[in-house]
Coordinates of C-alpha atoms in Angstrom, one line a residue:
M25 CA -0.1 0.2 0.0
K26 CA 2.8 2.4 1.0
Q27 CA 4.9 1.7 -2.6
L28 CA 1.2 2.5 -4.1
K29 CA 1.3 5.9 -2.4
L30 CA 4.4 6.7 -3.6
I31 CA 3.9 5.4 -7.0
L32 CA 0.6 7.9 -7.6
I33 CA 2.7 11.0 -5.7
F34 CA 5.2 10.2 -8.5
V35 CA 2.7 10.6 -11.0
V36 CA 1.1 13.5 -9.7
L37 CA 4.5 15.4 -9.6
V38 CA 6.0 14.2 -13.3
S39 CA 2.3 15.8 -14.4
S40 CA 2.2 18.7 -13.1
L41 CA 5.5 19.5 -14.9
L42 CA 4.5 19.0 -18.3
P43 CA 2.8 22.5 -18.8
F44 CA 6.5 23.9 -18.6
Q45 CA 8.7 21.7 -20.1
V46 CA 8.8 19.3 -23.4
Y47 CA 11.3 17.1 -24.4
A48 CA 12.4 16.4 -28.0
E49 CA 14.3 12.8 -28.8
T50 CA 17.7 12.5 -26.6
G51 CA 20.5 14.8 -28.3
Q52 CA 24.0 13.2 -29.8
Q53 CA 27.3 14.4 -29.1
I54 CA 28.7 17.0 -31.5
D55 CA 32.6 18.4 -32.1
V56 CA 32.3 21.6 -31.1
P57 CA 33.7 24.0 -33.9
D58 CA 38.1 25.0 -32.7
I59 CA 37.7 28.5 -33.3
K60 CA 41.1 30.5 -33.3
S61 CA 39.3 33.8 -33.5
G62 CA 39.0 36.6 -30.7
A63 CA 35.3 36.7 -30.9
A64 CA 32.8 34.2 -33.2
V65 CA 28.6 34.1 -33.1
L66 CA 26.9 31.7 -35.8
V67 CA 23.4 32.1 -36.3
D68 CA 20.3 31.4 -38.1
T69 CA 19.3 34.3 -40.6
H70 CA 15.7 33.8 -40.3
T71 CA 14.9 32.3 -36.8
G72 CA 17.4 34.2 -34.6
S73 CA 18.5 30.4 -33.1
I74 CA 22.2 31.0 -32.0
L75 CA 24.0 27.9 -32.7
Y76 CA 27.7 28.9 -31.6
E77 CA 29.0 31.8 -29.7
K78 CA 32.7 32.1 -28.6
N79 CA 32.8 35.6 -26.7
S80 CA 30.1 37.1 -28.7
K81 CA 28.9 39.5 -26.1
T82 CA 32.4 41.0 -25.4
K83 CA 33.1 44.7 -26.8
M84 CA 35.6 44.5 -29.6
Y85 CA 37.0 46.9 -32.6
P86 CA 34.5 46.2 -35.5
A87 CA 36.6 47.4 -38.7
S88 CA 35.2 47.7 -41.8
L89 CA 32.1 45.6 -40.8
T90 CA 31.0 48.9 -39.3
K91 CA 30.0 49.9 -43.1
M92 CA 26.9 46.6 -43.1
A93 CA 25.5 49.5 -40.6
T94 CA 25.7 52.3 -42.8
A95 CA 24.4 50.7 -45.7
I96 CA 21.1 49.7 -44.2
Y97 CA 21.2 52.6 -42.3
A98 CA 21.3 54.7 -45.8
I99 CA 19.1 52.5 -47.5
E100 CA 16.2 52.9 -44.9
T101 CA 16.6 56.3 -44.5
G102 CA 17.7 57.9 -47.6
N103 CA 17.0 58.2 -51.2
L104 CA 18.9 56.0 -53.4
E105 CA 18.3 58.0 -56.1
D106 CA 19.7 60.9 -54.6
L107 CA 23.0 63.2 -56.3
V108 CA 25.6 63.4 -53.4
T109 CA 28.1 66.2 -53.2
V110 CA 32.0 64.8 -52.6
S111 CA 33.3 67.2 -49.7
A112 CA 36.9 67.9 -49.2
N113 CA 36.8 65.6 -45.7
A114 CA 35.2 62.5 -48.0
Y115 CA 38.1 63.1 -50.5
N116 CA 40.7 63.3 -47.4
T117 CA 39.5 60.3 -45.9
G118 CA 42.3 57.7 -45.2
G119 CA 42.4 53.8 -45.8
T120 CA 40.5 52.0 -48.3
R121 CA 38.9 54.1 -51.5
V122 CA 36.7 54.3 -54.3
Y123 CA 39.0 57.4 -55.2
L124 CA 36.1 60.0 -54.9
E125 CA 36.8 63.9 -56.3
E126 CA 36.2 66.5 -54.0
G127 CA 32.9 68.2 -56.0
E128 CA 32.1 64.9 -57.6
K129 CA 28.7 64.0 -57.9
V130 CA 27.4 60.5 -57.0
T131 CA 24.3 58.8 -56.6
L132 CA 23.6 57.8 -53.4
K133 CA 22.9 53.8 -54.3
N134 CA 26.8 53.8 -56.2
L135 CA 28.3 55.1 -52.8
I136 CA 26.2 52.0 -50.9
Q137 CA 27.8 49.8 -53.7
G138 CA 31.4 51.7 -53.5
L139 CA 31.3 51.4 -49.7
L140 CA 30.2 47.7 -49.4
I141 CA 31.8 46.3 -52.4
N142 CA 35.2 47.9 -52.4
S143 CA 35.0 49.4 -48.6
G144 CA 35.8 52.6 -49.9
N145 CA 36.1 55.0 -46.2
D146 CA 35.3 58.1 -48.5
A147 CA 32.1 56.6 -49.5
G148 CA 31.4 56.4 -46.2
T149 CA 32.1 59.6 -45.0
A150 CA 30.4 61.3 -48.1
I151 CA 27.2 59.2 -46.8
A152 CA 27.5 60.5 -43.5
E153 CA 27.5 63.8 -44.9
H154 CA 24.6 63.8 -46.9
L155 CA 22.2 61.8 -44.3
N156 CA 22.8 63.6 -41.4
G157 CA 25.5 66.7 -42.3
S158 CA 28.3 65.9 -40.2
V159 CA 30.0 62.3 -39.1
D160 CA 29.6 63.4 -35.8
D161 CA 25.7 64.1 -36.3
F162 CA 25.6 61.0 -38.3
A163 CA 27.0 58.9 -35.5
D164 CA 24.3 60.1 -32.8
S165 CA 21.4 59.2 -35.7
I166 CA 23.0 55.6 -36.3
N167 CA 23.1 54.5 -32.9
A168 CA 19.7 55.7 -32.2
Y169 CA 18.7 53.6 -35.1
L170 CA 20.2 50.6 -34.6
K171 CA 19.1 50.4 -30.8
E172 CA 15.7 50.8 -32.2
K173 CA 15.4 49.2 -35.3
V174 CA 17.9 46.2 -35.0
G175 CA 18.3 45.9 -30.6
V176 CA 21.9 46.5 -30.6
E177 CA 23.0 46.8 -26.5
Q178 CA 26.9 47.1 -26.8
T179 CA 27.2 48.8 -29.9
H180 CA 28.4 52.2 -30.3
F181 CA 29.8 53.7 -34.0
T182 CA 32.0 57.1 -33.9
N183 CA 32.1 56.9 -38.1
P184 CA 30.6 55.4 -40.9
H185 CA 33.6 53.2 -42.1
G186 CA 35.0 51.6 -39.2
L187 CA 38.6 53.2 -38.8
F188 CA 40.0 52.7 -35.9
D189 CA 38.6 55.1 -32.7
E190 CA 38.6 54.0 -28.9
E191 CA 34.9 54.6 -28.8
H192 CA 34.1 52.9 -31.9
Y193 CA 33.1 49.3 -30.8
T194 CA 30.4 46.5 -31.2
T195 CA 30.1 42.6 -30.6
A196 CA 30.0 39.8 -32.4
Y197 CA 26.2 39.0 -31.9
D198 CA 25.2 42.9 -32.3
L199 CA 27.0 42.7 -35.9
A200 CA 24.8 39.3 -36.2
L201 CA 21.8 40.9 -35.4
I202 CA 22.6 44.0 -37.6
T203 CA 23.6 41.7 -40.5
K204 CA 20.6 39.5 -39.8
Y205 CA 18.4 42.6 -40.0
A206 CA 19.7 44.1 -43.0
M207 CA 19.4 40.8 -45.1
K208 CA 15.8 41.1 -45.1
N209 CA 16.2 44.2 -47.2
P210 CA 16.2 43.1 -50.8
V211 CA 18.7 46.2 -52.0
F212 CA 21.0 45.6 -49.3
R213 CA 21.2 41.6 -49.7
E214 CA 21.8 42.2 -53.6
I215 CA 25.2 44.7 -53.0
F216 CA 25.9 42.6 -50.1
G217 CA 26.3 39.3 -52.5
T218 CA 28.0 41.0 -55.3
K219 CA 31.3 39.7 -56.4
E220 CA 32.0 42.6 -59.1
L221 CA 30.8 45.6 -60.4
K222 CA 31.7 48.1 -63.1
W223 CA 32.8 51.6 -61.6
D224 CA 32.7 54.4 -63.8
G225 CA 33.8 57.6 -61.5
E226 CA 35.2 61.0 -62.2
S227 CA 38.8 59.9 -61.6
W228 CA 38.5 56.1 -61.8
D229 CA 37.1 53.6 -63.9
T230 CA 37.4 50.1 -63.0
T231 CA 35.7 47.2 -62.1
L232 CA 35.3 46.8 -58.2
H233 CA 35.7 43.3 -56.8
S234 CA 34.2 41.8 -53.5
H235 CA 37.0 41.6 -51.0
H236 CA 35.3 39.0 -49.6
L237 CA 37.3 36.0 -50.5
M238 CA 34.2 32.9 -49.8
L239 CA 32.1 35.1 -52.3
R240 CA 34.6 35.6 -54.7
G241 CA 35.2 31.8 -54.8
E242 CA 38.7 31.8 -54.2
I243 CA 38.2 30.1 -51.2
P244 CA 35.3 27.7 -52.1
F245 CA 32.1 27.3 -50.4
E246 CA 29.0 27.4 -52.6
S247 CA 26.4 28.1 -50.3
V248 CA 28.0 31.6 -49.6
T249 CA 25.5 34.4 -50.5
G250 CA 27.1 37.3 -49.3
G251 CA 29.9 39.0 -47.1
K252 CA 31.8 41.9 -45.8
T253 CA 35.7 42.2 -44.4
G254 CA 37.6 44.3 -42.3
F255 CA 40.8 45.0 -40.6
V256 CA 43.0 47.8 -38.7
N257 CA 45.7 47.1 -36.5
E258 CA 43.6 47.3 -33.6
S259 CA 40.7 45.0 -34.8
R260 CA 42.9 42.8 -36.4
H261 CA 40.8 40.9 -39.1
T262 CA 37.0 40.4 -39.1
L263 CA 34.6 39.0 -41.4
S264 CA 31.0 38.5 -41.8
T265 CA 29.6 36.0 -44.0
S266 CA 26.0 34.4 -45.0
A267 CA 25.4 30.9 -46.6
E268 CA 22.4 29.1 -47.6
Q269 CA 21.7 25.4 -47.5
G270 CA 18.2 24.0 -47.9
E271 CA 16.1 25.7 -44.9
L272 CA 19.1 26.6 -43.1
S273 CA 20.0 30.1 -43.9
L274 CA 23.3 31.2 -41.6
I275 CA 25.5 33.8 -40.5
A276 CA 28.9 33.6 -39.3
I277 CA 30.9 37.1 -37.4
V278 CA 34.4 36.4 -36.7
L279 CA 36.3 39.3 -35.3
Q280 CA 39.9 39.8 -33.7
A281 CA 41.8 36.6 -36.1
D282 CA 45.2 37.2 -36.1
R283 CA 46.0 36.4 -40.0
K284 CA 43.3 36.6 -42.7
E285 CA 43.4 33.0 -43.5
I286 CA 42.4 32.3 -39.6
A287 CA 39.2 34.1 -40.0
Y288 CA 38.5 32.5 -43.2
E289 CA 39.4 29.1 -42.0
D290 CA 36.8 29.9 -38.6
T291 CA 33.9 30.6 -40.9
V292 CA 34.1 27.7 -43.0
E293 CA 34.1 25.6 -39.5
L294 CA 31.3 27.6 -38.7
F295 CA 29.6 26.7 -41.5
D296 CA 30.7 23.0 -41.6
Y297 CA 29.2 22.5 -38.4
G298 CA 25.7 24.3 -38.4
F299 CA 24.8 22.5 -42.2
E300 CA 26.0 19.5 -40.5
N301 CA 24.3 19.5 -37.0
F302 CA 21.3 21.9 -37.2
E303 CA 17.8 21.7 -38.7
V304 CA 14.8 23.7 -38.7
A305 CA 12.0 23.1 -36.5
E306 CA 8.8 24.6 -34.9
V307 CA 6.4 25.0 -32.0
T308 CA 3.0 24.6 -33.3
K309 CA -0.2 27.3 -32.5
E310 CA -2.3 25.1 -31.2
Q311 CA 0.1 23.8 -28.4
P312 CA -0.9 25.1 -24.9
F313 CA 1.0 26.6 -22.1
I314 CA 0.2 26.7 -18.6
D315 CA 1.8 29.1 -16.1
E316 CA 2.0 28.6 -11.9
K317 CA -1.4 30.9 -11.6
N318 CA -3.5 28.4 -14.6
A319 CA -3.1 31.1 -17.1
S320 CA -3.3 29.4 -20.4
Y321 CA -1.1 30.8 -23.3
R322 CA -1.0 30.0 -26.9
L323 CA 1.1 31.5 -30.2
D324 CA -0.6 33.3 -32.5
K325 CA 1.3 32.0 -34.9
P326 CA 3.6 28.9 -35.3
L327 CA 7.4 29.6 -33.9
A328 CA 10.4 28.1 -35.6
Y329 CA 13.5 27.8 -34.3
T330 CA 16.9 25.7 -35.1
K331 CA 18.1 23.3 -33.4
K332 CA 20.5 20.2 -33.2
K333 CA 19.2 17.4 -35.1
N334 CA 18.1 15.0 -32.4
E335 CA 18.5 17.8 -29.6
E336 CA 16.8 18.0 -26.2
I337 CA 14.6 20.8 -26.7
E338 CA 13.0 22.3 -23.2
L339 CA 10.0 25.0 -23.5
V340 CA 10.2 27.1 -20.5
L341 CA 7.1 29.5 -19.9
N342 CA 7.9 32.5 -17.3
D343 CA 5.0 34.1 -15.0
Q344 CA 5.3 37.0 -17.8
G345 CA 3.7 34.6 -20.5
V346 CA 7.2 34.5 -22.2
L347 CA 8.1 31.4 -24.1
Q348 CA 11.9 30.4 -24.5
I349 CA 12.9 27.5 -26.1
L350 CA 16.3 26.3 -24.4
G351 CA 18.6 23.8 -26.0
E352 CA 20.5 20.8 -24.4
D353 CA 23.0 22.8 -22.9
G354 CA 21.0 25.9 -21.9
R355 CA 21.1 27.9 -25.1
L356 CA 18.6 30.2 -26.0
L357 CA 17.3 29.0 -29.2
S358 CA 14.7 31.7 -29.5
M359 CA 12.0 33.2 -27.3
K360 CA 8.2 34.7 -27.8
Q361 CA 5.8 36.6 -26.0
L362 CA 2.4 34.7 -25.7
K363 CA -1.1 35.2 -25.9
M364 CA -3.0 34.7 -22.9
D365 CA -6.2 32.9 -23.3
I366 CA -8.0 33.2 -20.2
P367 CA -6.7 36.7 -18.5
N368 CA -6.1 37.1 -15.2
E369 CA -9.4 39.0 -14.1
A370 CA -11.1 36.2 -14.9
M371 CA -9.0 33.8 -13.2
S372 CA -9.4 35.6 -10.0
T373 CA -13.3 36.0 -9.8
R374 CA -13.7 32.4 -10.3
A375 CA -10.8 32.5 -7.1
E376 CA -12.8 34.3 -5.1
I377 CA -16.3 32.1 -5.8
T378 CA -17.7 31.4 -1.9
P379 CA -18.4 27.5 -1.2
A380 CA -22.2 28.7 -1.3
E381 CA -21.8 29.6 -5.1
Q382 CA -19.7 27.1 -5.7
N383 CA -22.2 24.6 -4.4
E384 CA -25.2 26.2 -6.6
T385 CA -22.9 26.2 -9.7
N386 CA -21.3 22.7 -8.8
P387 CA -24.2 20.2 -7.8
I388 CA -21.6 17.5 -7.2
P389 CA -21.2 18.0 -3.5
A390 CA -24.8 18.5 -2.5
I391 CA -25.8 15.4 -4.2
L392 CA -22.9 13.5 -1.9
M393 CA -24.2 15.1 0.7
V394 CA -27.8 13.7 0.1
V395 CA -26.5 10.1 -0.4
F396 CA -24.3 10.1 2.4
L397 CA -27.1 11.2 4.4
S398 CA -29.4 8.6 3.3
I399 CA -27.3 5.9 3.8
G400 CA -26.2 7.2 7.5
I401 CA -30.5 7.5 8.0
V402 CA -30.8 3.5 6.8
Y403 CA -28.0 2.8 8.8
L404 CA -29.3 4.5 11.9
Q405 CA -33.1 2.8 11.4
K406 CA -31.6 -0.4 11.3
T407 CA -29.2 0.0 14.5
I408 CA -32.5 1.2 16.7
K409 CA -34.8 -1.7 14.9
N410 CA -32.1 -4.1 16.0
M411 CA -31.8 -2.8 19.5
K412 CA -35.6 -3.2 20.2
K413 CA -35.1 -7.2 19.0
S414 CA -32.7 -7.2 21.7
T415 CA -34.9 -6.1 24.4

């Protein structure tokens, strides 16, 4: 009897956990990439799931990966057909250039192409001054834009190109967020994936070639769809790359690689790891979730996320109705605010029903009382009758 009670208690406890934790099949051992760069992150472009990270939220210098942010900011806030007049300040900007001449007029779209494909610092300065009047005002505006639109947390830019400044920093994760956000825009996606472009400048007629060796095909990886390189002495080599295979669309960010070769080797290893070991799954719209107060929540649409193949998944609902999808090692794969089915007010009202009201709304306790009373009366009558016979 004691064993039966223990089994029943165990069943009740397990059942009470079901609304909060749902597990898939047992996960398998996967060889984690041996990343030599100082920081790296691999994310799914569509679901936002983090597949790998190393120092991904450590502040670092991005170098020319800054230009991805400048490009999407210019695309979304400017007019691509605007003619931009190149200033003396833009002409004198150092580092990699597209050799703009002072007074030259170039469309904003052409400047963005020169910025991303050939990493033109002079194009970056011309864009900043056209959009906001000065580089300083541009910095204030793009920082606000990145926080509001992209949701970056540890990014602060002082210029549009990434030339070194101690106060110009970001993280691998924030750069992944910027790339993910920008890839939703078809204009950005086209330029980000351009391998070469005819450039007809006032003083420089040439063909621009992407600096990204994987995009150009010099380092073979057929799935690559876009990329941006970066380098200054203080940041070392930095790399942002996008790739697609089937349902998986991935972004790899690599920062602080001591050599260019290391940045590419790490990127290839990240993509191999991602495409070989991960798959897209979803939580259905119909699946209910119950919190500790018995409030019922549901998704308004299916929630896609990326997980390891055969990975054990944990679904956690907090008391604010936020659903977190956690991987087997505690990685946050995705999170979503759910919609409540039963408002708390209605639940509170139900909790305050008096015993008398409960009897009115639920007739079962009253019926049981009548049955027990009837049995008691019959038993009492039999007892009295037996007492009379004995006397």
